[in-house]
CSV table of C-alpha atoms in Angstrom, one decimal:
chain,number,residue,atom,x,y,z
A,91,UNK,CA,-27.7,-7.7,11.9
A,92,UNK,CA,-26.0,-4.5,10.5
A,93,UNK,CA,-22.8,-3.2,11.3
A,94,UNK,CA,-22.9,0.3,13.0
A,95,UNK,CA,-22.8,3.2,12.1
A,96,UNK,CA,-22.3,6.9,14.7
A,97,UNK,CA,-21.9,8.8,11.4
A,98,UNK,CA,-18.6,10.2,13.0
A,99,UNK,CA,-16.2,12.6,11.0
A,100,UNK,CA,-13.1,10.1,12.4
A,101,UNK,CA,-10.8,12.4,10.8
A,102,UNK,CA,-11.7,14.9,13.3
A,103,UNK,CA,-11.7,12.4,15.9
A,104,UNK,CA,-8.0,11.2,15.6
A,105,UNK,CA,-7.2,15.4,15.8
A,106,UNK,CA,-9.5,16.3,18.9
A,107,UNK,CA,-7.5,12.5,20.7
A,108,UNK,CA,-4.4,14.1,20.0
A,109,UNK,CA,-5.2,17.5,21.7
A,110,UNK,CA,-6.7,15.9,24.1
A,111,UNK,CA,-3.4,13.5,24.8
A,112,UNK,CA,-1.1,17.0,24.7
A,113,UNK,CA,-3.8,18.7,27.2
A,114,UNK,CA,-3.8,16.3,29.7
A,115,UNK,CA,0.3,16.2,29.5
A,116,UNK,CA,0.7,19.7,29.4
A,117,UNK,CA,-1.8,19.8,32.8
A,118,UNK,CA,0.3,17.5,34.2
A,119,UNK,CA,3.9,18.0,33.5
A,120,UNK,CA,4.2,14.9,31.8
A,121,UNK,CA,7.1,14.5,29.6
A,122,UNK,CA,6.6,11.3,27.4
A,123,UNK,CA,4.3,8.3,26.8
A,124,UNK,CA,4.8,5.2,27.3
A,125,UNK,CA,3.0,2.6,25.3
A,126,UNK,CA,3.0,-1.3,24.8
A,127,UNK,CA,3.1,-2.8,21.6
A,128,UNK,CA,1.5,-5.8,21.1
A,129,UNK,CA,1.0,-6.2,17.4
A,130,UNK,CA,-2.0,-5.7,17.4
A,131,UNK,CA,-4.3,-3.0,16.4
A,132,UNK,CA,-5.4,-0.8,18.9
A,133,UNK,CA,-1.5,-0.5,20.5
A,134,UNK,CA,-0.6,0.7,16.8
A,135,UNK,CA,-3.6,2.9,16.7
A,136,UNK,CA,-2.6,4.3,20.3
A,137,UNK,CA,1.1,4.6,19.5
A,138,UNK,CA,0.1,6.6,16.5
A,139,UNK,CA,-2.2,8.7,18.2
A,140,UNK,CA,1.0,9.6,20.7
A,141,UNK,CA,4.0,9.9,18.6
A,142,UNK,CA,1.6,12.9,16.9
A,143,UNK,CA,1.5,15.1,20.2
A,144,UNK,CA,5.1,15.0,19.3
A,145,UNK,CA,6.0,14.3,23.1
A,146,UNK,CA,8.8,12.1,23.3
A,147,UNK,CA,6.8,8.5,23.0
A,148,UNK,CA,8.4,5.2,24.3
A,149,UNK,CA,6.9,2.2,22.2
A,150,UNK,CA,7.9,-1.2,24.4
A,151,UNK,CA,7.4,-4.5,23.3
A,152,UNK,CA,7.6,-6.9,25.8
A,153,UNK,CA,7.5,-10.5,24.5
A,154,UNK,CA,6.9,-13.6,27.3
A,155,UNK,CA,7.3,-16.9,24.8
A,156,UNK,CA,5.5,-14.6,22.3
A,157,UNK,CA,4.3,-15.8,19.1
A,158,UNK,CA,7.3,-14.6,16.6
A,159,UNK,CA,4.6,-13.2,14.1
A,160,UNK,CA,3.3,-11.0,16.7
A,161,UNK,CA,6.5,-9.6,17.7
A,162,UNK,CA,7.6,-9.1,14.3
A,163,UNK,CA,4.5,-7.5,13.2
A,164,UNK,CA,4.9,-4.7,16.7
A,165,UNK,CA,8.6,-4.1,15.0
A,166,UNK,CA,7.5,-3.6,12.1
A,167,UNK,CA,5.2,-1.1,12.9
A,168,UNK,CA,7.6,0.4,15.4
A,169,UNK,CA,9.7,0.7,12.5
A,170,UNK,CA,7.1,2.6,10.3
A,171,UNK,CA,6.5,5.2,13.1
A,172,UNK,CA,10.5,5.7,13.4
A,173,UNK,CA,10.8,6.3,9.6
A,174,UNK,CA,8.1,9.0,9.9
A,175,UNK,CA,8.7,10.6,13.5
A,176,UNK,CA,12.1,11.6,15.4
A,177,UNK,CA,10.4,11.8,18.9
A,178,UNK,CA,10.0,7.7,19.6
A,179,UNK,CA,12.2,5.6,21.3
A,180,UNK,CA,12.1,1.8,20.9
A,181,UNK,CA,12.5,-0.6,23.9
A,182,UNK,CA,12.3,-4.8,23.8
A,183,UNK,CA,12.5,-6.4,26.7
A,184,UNK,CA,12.3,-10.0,27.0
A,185,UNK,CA,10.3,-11.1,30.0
A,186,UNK,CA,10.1,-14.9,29.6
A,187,UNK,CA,12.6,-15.8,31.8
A,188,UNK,CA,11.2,-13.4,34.7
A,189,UNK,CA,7.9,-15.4,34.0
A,190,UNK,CA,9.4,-18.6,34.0
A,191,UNK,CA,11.1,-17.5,37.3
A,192,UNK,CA,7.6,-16.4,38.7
A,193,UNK,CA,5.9,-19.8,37.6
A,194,UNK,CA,8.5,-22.2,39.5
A,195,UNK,CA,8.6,-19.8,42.2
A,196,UNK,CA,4.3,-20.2,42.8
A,197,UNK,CA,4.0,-23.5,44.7
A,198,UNK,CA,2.0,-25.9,42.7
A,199,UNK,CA,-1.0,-25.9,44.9
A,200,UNK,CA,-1.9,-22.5,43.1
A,201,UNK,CA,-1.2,-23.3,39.6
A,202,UNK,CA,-3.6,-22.0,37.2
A,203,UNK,CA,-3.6,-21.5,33.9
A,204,UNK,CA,-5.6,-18.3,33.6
A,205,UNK,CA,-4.3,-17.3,36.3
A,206,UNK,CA,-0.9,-17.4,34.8
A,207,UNK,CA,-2.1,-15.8,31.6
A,208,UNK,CA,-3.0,-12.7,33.4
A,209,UNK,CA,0.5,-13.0,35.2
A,210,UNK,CA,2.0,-12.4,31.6
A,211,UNK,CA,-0.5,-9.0,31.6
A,212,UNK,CA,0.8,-7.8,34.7
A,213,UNK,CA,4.5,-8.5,34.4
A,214,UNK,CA,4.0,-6.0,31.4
A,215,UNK,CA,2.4,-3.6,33.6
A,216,UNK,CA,4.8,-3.4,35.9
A,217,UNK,CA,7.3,-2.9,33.2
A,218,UNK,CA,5.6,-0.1,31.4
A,219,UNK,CA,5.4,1.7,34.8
A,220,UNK,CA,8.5,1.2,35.6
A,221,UNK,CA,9.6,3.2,32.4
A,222,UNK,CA,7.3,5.5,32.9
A,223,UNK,CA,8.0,6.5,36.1
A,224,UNK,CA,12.1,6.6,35.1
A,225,UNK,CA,11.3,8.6,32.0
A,226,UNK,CA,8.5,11.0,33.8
A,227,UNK,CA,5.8,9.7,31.9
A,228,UNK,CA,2.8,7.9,31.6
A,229,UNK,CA,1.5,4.5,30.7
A,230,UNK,CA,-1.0,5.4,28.0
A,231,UNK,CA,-4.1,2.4,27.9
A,232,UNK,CA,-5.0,0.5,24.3
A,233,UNK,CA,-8.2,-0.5,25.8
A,234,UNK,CA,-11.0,0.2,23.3
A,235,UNK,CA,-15.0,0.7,24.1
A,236,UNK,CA,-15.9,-2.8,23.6
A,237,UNK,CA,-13.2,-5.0,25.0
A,238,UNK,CA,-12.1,-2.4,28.6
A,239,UNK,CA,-15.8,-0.9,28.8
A,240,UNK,CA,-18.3,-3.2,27.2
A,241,UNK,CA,-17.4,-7.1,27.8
A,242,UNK,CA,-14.2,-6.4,30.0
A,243,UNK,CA,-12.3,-7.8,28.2
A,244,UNK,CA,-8.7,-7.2,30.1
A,245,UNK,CA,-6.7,-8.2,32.5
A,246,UNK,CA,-7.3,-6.5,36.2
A,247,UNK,CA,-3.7,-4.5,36.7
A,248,UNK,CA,-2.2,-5.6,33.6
A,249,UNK,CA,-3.3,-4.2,30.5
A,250,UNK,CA,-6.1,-2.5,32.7
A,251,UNK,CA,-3.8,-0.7,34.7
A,252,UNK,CA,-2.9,2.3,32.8
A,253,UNK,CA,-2.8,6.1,33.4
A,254,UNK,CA,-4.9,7.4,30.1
A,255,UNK,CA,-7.3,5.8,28.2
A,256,UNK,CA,-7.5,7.7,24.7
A,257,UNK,CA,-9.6,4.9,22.6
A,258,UNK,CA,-12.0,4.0,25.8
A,259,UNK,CA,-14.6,5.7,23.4
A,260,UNK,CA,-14.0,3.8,19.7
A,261,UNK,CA,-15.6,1.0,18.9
A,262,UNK,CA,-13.1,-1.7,17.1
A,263,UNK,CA,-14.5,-0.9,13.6
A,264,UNK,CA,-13.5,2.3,14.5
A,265,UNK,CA,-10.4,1.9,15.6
A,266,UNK,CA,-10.4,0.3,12.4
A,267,UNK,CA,-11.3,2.9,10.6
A,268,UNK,CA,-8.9,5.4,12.1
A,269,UNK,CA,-5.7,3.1,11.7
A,270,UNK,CA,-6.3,3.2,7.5
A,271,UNK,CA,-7.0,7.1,7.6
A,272,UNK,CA,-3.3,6.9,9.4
A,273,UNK,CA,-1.7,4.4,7.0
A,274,UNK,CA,-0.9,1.8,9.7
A,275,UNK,CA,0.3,-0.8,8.0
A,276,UNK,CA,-2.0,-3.5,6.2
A,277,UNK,CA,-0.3,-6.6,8.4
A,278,UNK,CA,-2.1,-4.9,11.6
A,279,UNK,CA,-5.0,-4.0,10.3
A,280,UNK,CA,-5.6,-7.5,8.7
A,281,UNK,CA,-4.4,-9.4,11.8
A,282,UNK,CA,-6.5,-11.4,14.1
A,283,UNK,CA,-7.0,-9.7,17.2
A,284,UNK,CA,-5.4,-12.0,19.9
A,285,UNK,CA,-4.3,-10.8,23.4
A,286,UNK,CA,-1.3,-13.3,22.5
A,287,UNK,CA,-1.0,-14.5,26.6
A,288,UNK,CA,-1.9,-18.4,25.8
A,289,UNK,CA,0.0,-20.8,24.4
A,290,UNK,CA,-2.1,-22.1,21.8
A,291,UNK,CA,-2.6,-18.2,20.4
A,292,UNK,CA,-6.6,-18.3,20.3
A,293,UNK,CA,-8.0,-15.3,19.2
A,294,UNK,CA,-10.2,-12.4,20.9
A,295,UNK,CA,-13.6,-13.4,19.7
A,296,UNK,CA,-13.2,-17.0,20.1
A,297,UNK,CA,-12.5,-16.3,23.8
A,298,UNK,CA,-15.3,-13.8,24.0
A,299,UNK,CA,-17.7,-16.0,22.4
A,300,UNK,CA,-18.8,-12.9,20.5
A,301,UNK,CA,-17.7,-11.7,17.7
A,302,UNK,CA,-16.9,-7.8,17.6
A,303,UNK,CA,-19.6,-6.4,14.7
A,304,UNK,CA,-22.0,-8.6,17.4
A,305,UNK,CA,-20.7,-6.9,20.6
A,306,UNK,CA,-20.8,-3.2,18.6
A,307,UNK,CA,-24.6,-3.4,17.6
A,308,UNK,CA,-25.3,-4.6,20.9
A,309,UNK,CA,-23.8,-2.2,22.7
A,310,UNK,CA,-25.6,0.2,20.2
A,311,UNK,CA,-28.9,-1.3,21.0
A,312,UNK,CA,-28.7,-0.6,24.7
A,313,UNK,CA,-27.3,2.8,24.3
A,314,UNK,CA,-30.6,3.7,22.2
A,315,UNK,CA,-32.7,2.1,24.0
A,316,UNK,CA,-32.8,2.2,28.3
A,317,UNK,CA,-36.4,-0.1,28.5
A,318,UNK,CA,-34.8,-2.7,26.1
A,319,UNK,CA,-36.1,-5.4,28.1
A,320,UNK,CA,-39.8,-4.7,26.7
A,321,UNK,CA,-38.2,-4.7,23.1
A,322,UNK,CA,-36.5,-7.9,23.2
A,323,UNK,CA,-39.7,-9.6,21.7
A,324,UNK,CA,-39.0,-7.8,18.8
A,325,UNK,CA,-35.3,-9.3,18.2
A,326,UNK,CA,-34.5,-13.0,16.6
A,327,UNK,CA,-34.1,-15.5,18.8
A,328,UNK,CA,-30.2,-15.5,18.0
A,329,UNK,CA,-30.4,-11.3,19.1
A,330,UNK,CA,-31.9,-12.4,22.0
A,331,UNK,CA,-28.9,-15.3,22.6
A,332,UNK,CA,-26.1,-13.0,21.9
A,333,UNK,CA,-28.0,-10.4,24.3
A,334,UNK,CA,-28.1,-12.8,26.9
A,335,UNK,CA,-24.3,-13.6,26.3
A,336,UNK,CA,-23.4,-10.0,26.1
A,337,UNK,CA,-25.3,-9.1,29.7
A,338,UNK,CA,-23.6,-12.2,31.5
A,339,UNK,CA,-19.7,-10.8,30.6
A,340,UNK,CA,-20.6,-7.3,30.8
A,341,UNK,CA,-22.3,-8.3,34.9
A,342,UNK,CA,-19.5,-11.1,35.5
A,343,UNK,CA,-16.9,-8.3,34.7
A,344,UNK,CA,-18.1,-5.1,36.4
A,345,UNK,CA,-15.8,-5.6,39.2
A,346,UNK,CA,-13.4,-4.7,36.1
A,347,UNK,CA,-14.8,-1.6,35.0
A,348,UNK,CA,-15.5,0.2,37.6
A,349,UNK,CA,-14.2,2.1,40.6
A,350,UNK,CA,-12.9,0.1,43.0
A,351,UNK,CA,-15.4,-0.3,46.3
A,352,UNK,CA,-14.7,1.2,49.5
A,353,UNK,CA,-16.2,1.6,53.1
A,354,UNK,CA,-17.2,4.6,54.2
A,355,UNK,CA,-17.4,5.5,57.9
């Protein structure tokens, strides 16, 4: 299975998000960003992407019992931006005690563990919005094209809830890809992506069950190819497995993706 390959000049790319960021703002009257920093790649990526409009950009990490390597690795890179830009403005806020407060509070009858993962998701949500909304801003998305709009791969309201979604259209490698041509540091880009909201900090791909060169040529496949049903015969039995994988998230999490049903009279 090769990796992909859109043949896209990414350098242009990065430019044409960053226009398109200061657009949208500029159409709006929006005055700053807000982002989350996780640590992780595509929240460096994005906060990059915004501290270049040059619109006053608030990067928040927001730690809830948060592996110390992951939060070290977002102030690092919070760090790097600040020794390169004047118009970013850093904010930590420790939530763990709201969530703590939040998990006695829930009667044990509906304890969940998934359940309080997302929790963690959405407690940052409401944080970021609450910024925004003080500052006259927005909460920009990190969501990427495989994780938000292939697998759905987020948590409903949390780190799905945003107001802009500039990488909605990058695959991972790509993201990838534009985060060296940027100089993002090496720590990020050689991390293992995690969503960092269990305890035992599995990563992304065990959790998917997919890894993301997998999910990327699939999500090729079908774009090239509407009647892929007849040319499954042609793929290996494990293509045909990690189809079969990819279909059942991508149908299990539409409810994710897309706009949210209402009646009609």
């Amino acid at each position: 299975m090769k990796k992909i390959n859109r043949n896209l000049n990414l350098d242009l790319i990065k430019d044409k998000i960053i226009s398109w960021i200061k657009s949208y703002c500029e159409k709006n009257n929006i005055k700053s960003l807000v982002v989350g920093v996780s640590g992780g790649i595509d929240s460096a990526l994005v906060s990059t992407l915004c501290v270049h409009t040059g619109i006053n950009t608030y990067t928040v990490l927001l730690p809830i019992h948060q592996n110390e390597e992951h939060t070290k690795r977002g102030e690092n890179h919070i760090k790097w931006l600040k020794s390169n830009f004047t118009n970013i403005n850093e904010i930590k806020l420790d939530l763990s005690n709201i969530f703590d407060t939040f998990k006695e509070t829930i009667n044990f009858e509906y304890h969940n563990d998934l359940s309080f993962a997302n929790t963690k998701s959405r407690l940052r949500m409401t944080t970021l919005y609450h910024i925004a909304q003080s500052k006259n801003g927005i909460v920009v998305g990190t969501g990427n094209k495989v994780e938000d709009f292939g697998v759905g791969f987020f948590t409903k309201y949390g780190d799905g809830g945003v107001d802009i979604s500039p990488i909605a259209d990058l695959y991972k490698s790509e993201v990838y890809e534009i985060s060296k041509l940027f100089g993002i540091l090496d720590e990020l880009i050689n991390a293992t992506p995690t969503d960092g909201l269990w305890d035992d900090d599995r990563n992304d791909e065990t959790q998917i069950g997919v890894t993301y060169d997998e999910l990327e040529w699939i999500m090729e496949y079908l774009e090239k190819n509407s009647n892929y049903e007849e040319k499954l015969l042609d793929l290996s039995d494990k293509e045909n497995l990690l189809f079969k994988k990819y279909l059942e998230l991508n149908t299990k999490n539409k409810h994710k993706m897309g706009v949210i049903p209402t009646y009609k009279i």
